[in-house]
GROMACS .gro file of C-alpha atoms in nm:
model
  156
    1UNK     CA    1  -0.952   1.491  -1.879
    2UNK     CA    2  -0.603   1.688  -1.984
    3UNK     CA    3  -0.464   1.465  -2.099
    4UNK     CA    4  -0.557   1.118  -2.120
    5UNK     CA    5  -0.314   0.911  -1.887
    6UNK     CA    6  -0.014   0.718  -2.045
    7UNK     CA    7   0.041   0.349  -1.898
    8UNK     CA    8   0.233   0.300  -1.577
    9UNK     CA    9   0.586   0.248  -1.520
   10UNK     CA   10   0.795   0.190  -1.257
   11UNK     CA   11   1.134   0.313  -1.198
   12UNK     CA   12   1.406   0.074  -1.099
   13UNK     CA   13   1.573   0.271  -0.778
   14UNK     CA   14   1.919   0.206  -0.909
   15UNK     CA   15   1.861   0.340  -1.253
   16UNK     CA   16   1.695   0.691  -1.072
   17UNK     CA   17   2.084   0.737  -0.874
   18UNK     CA   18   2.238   0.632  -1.170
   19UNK     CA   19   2.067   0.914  -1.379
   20UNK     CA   20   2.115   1.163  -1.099
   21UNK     CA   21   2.455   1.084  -1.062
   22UNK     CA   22   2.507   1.144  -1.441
   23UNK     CA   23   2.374   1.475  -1.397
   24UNK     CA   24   2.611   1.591  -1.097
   25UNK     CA   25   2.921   1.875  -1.179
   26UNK     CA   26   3.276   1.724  -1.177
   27UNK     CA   27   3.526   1.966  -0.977
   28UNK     CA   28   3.821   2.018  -1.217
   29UNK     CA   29   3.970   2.315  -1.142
   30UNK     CA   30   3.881   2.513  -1.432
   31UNK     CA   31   3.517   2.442  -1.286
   32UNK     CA   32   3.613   2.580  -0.968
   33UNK     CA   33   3.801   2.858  -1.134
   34UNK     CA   34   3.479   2.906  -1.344
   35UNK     CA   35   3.290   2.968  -1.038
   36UNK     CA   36   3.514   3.174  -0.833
   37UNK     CA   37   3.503   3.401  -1.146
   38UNK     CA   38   3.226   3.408  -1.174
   39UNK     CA   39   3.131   3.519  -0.817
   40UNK     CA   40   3.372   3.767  -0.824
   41UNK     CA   41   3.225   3.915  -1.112
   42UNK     CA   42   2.885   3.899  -0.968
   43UNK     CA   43   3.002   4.081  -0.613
   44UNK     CA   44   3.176   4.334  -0.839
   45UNK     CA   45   2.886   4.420  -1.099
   46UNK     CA   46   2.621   4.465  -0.769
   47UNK     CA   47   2.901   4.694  -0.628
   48UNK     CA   48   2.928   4.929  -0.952
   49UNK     CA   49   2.565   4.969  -0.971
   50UNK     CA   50   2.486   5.063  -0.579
   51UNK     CA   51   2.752   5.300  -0.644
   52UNK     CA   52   2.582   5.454  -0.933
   53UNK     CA   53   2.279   5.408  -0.766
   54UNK     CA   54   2.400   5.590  -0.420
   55UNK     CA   55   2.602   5.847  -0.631
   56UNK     CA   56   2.248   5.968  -0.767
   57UNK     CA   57   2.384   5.900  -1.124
   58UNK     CA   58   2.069   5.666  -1.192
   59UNK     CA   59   1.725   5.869  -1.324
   60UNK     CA   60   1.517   5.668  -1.032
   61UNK     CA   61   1.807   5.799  -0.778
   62UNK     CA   62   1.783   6.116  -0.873
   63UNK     CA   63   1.428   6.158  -0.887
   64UNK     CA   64   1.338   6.010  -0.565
   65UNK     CA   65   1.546   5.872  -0.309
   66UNK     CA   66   1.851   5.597  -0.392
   67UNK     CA   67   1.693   5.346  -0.130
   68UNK     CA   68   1.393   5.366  -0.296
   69UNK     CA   69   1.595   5.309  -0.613
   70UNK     CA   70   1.791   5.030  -0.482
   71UNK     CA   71   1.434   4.844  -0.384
   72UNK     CA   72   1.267   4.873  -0.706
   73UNK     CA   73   1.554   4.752  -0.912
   74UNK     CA   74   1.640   4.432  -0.653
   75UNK     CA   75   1.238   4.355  -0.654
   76UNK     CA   76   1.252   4.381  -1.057
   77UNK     CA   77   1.583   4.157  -1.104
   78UNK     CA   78   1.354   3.904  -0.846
   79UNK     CA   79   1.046   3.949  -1.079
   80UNK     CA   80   1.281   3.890  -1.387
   81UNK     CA   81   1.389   3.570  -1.242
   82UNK     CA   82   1.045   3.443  -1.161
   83UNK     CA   83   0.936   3.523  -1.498
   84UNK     CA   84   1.240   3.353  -1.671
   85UNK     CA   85   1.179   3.054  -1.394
   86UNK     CA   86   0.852   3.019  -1.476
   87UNK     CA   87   0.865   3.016  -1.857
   88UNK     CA   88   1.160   2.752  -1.862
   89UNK     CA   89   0.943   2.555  -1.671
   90UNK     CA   90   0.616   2.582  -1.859
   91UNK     CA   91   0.832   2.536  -2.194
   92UNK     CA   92   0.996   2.259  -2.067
   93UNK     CA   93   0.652   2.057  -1.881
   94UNK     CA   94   0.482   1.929  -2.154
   95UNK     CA   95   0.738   1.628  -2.242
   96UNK     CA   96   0.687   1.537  -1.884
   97UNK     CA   97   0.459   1.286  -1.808
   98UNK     CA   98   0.178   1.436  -1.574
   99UNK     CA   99   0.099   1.090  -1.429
  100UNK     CA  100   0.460   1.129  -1.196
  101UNK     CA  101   0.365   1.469  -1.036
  102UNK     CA  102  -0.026   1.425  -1.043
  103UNK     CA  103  -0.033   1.293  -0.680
  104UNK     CA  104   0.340   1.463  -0.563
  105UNK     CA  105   0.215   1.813  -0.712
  106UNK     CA  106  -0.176   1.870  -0.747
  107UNK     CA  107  -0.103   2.216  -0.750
  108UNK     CA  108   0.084   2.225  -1.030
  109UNK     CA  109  -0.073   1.971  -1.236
  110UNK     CA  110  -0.418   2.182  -1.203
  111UNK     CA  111  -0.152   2.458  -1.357
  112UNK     CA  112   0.005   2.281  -1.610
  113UNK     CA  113  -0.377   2.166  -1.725
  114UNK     CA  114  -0.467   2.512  -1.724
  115UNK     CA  115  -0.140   2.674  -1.902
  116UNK     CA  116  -0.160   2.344  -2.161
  117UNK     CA  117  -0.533   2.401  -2.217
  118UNK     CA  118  -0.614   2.537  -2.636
  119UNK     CA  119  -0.358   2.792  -2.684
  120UNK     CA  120  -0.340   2.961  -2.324
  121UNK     CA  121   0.032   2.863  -2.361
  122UNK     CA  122   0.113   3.058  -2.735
  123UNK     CA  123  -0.059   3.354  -2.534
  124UNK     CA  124   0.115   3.338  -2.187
  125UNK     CA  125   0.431   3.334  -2.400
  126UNK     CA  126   0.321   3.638  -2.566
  127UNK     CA  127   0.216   3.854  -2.254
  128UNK     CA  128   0.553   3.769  -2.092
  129UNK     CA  129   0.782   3.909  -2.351
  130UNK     CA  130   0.573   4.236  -2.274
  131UNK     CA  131   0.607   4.240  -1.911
  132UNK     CA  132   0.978   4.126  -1.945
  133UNK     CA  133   1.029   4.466  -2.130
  134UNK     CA  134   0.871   4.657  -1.918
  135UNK     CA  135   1.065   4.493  -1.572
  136UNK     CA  136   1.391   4.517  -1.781
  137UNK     CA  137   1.295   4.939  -1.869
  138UNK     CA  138   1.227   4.966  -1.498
  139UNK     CA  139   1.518   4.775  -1.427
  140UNK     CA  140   1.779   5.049  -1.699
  141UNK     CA  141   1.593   5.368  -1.495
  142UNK     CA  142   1.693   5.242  -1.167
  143UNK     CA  143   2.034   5.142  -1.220
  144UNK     CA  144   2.149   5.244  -1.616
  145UNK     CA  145   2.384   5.543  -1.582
  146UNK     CA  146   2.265   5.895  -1.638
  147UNK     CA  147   2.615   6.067  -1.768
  148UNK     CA  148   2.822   5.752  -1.832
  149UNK     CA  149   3.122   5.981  -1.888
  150UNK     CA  150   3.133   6.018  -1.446
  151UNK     CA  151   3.398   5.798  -1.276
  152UNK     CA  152   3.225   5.522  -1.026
  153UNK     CA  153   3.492   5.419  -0.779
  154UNK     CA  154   3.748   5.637  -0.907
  155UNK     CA  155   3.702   5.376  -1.263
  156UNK     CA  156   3.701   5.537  -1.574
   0.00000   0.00000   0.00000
């Protein structure tokens, strides 16, 4: 059985809130600053693109329709995340003791024994980075700029 099961422990309550608590943000405001930025930024970045999206200045927009371009690159950026998502979390599984999600999980300990099985992780690994550059190609023809010398938003 993957793998053989490591001895029981038990978790004193007050140690598992102490170790979250260690792990929670402390507001300064540069933190806060940091993530008002950083919002902003985000908001601003989505607005430049649908513009160049619903200004036709994409090779998707022009080609088709810019809805239909607008759709295929928010579906890619979602199957970019679950890609990332799931990598960080198959990378980062193994030093986990199954034993504590066995029970809580069964789904994903069937996974993990699957991914963690001979070298089916080495190969997962290897067929992501492909289908990460193919999302991120689909991702530059639906919103990369055709002519990047055209104003968006009357910016240069």
């Amino acid at each position: 059985m993957w793998p053989p099961p490591p001895p029981v422990t038990h978790h004193d309550p007050s140690t598992v809130e102490d170790s979250a608590a260690a792990h929670d943000v402390k507001l300064t405001p540069f933190t806060v600053f940091r993530y008002v930025a950083s919002i902003f930024l985000l908001i601003f970045s989505i607005i430049i693109v649908g513009a160049l999206i619903f200004t036709g200045n994409t090779r998707v927009a022009t080609g088709t329709n810019p809805w239909v371009a607008l759709i295929v690159c928010i579906l890619a950026v979602i199957w970019l995340s679950m890609i990332e998502g799931q990598q960080a979390s198959l990378v980062g599984l193994p030093p986990v003791d199954p034993c504590l999600y066995k029970d809580s999980h069964p789904v994903t300990y069937k996974n993990a024994a699957l991914a963690f099985k001979g070298d089916n992780l080495d190969r997962y690994l290897m067929g992501r980075q492909f289908m990460v550059l193919l999302v991120v190609f689909v991702i530059n023809q639906c919103a990369g700029p055709l002519d990047p010398t055209v104003d968006v938003l009357g910016l240069p």
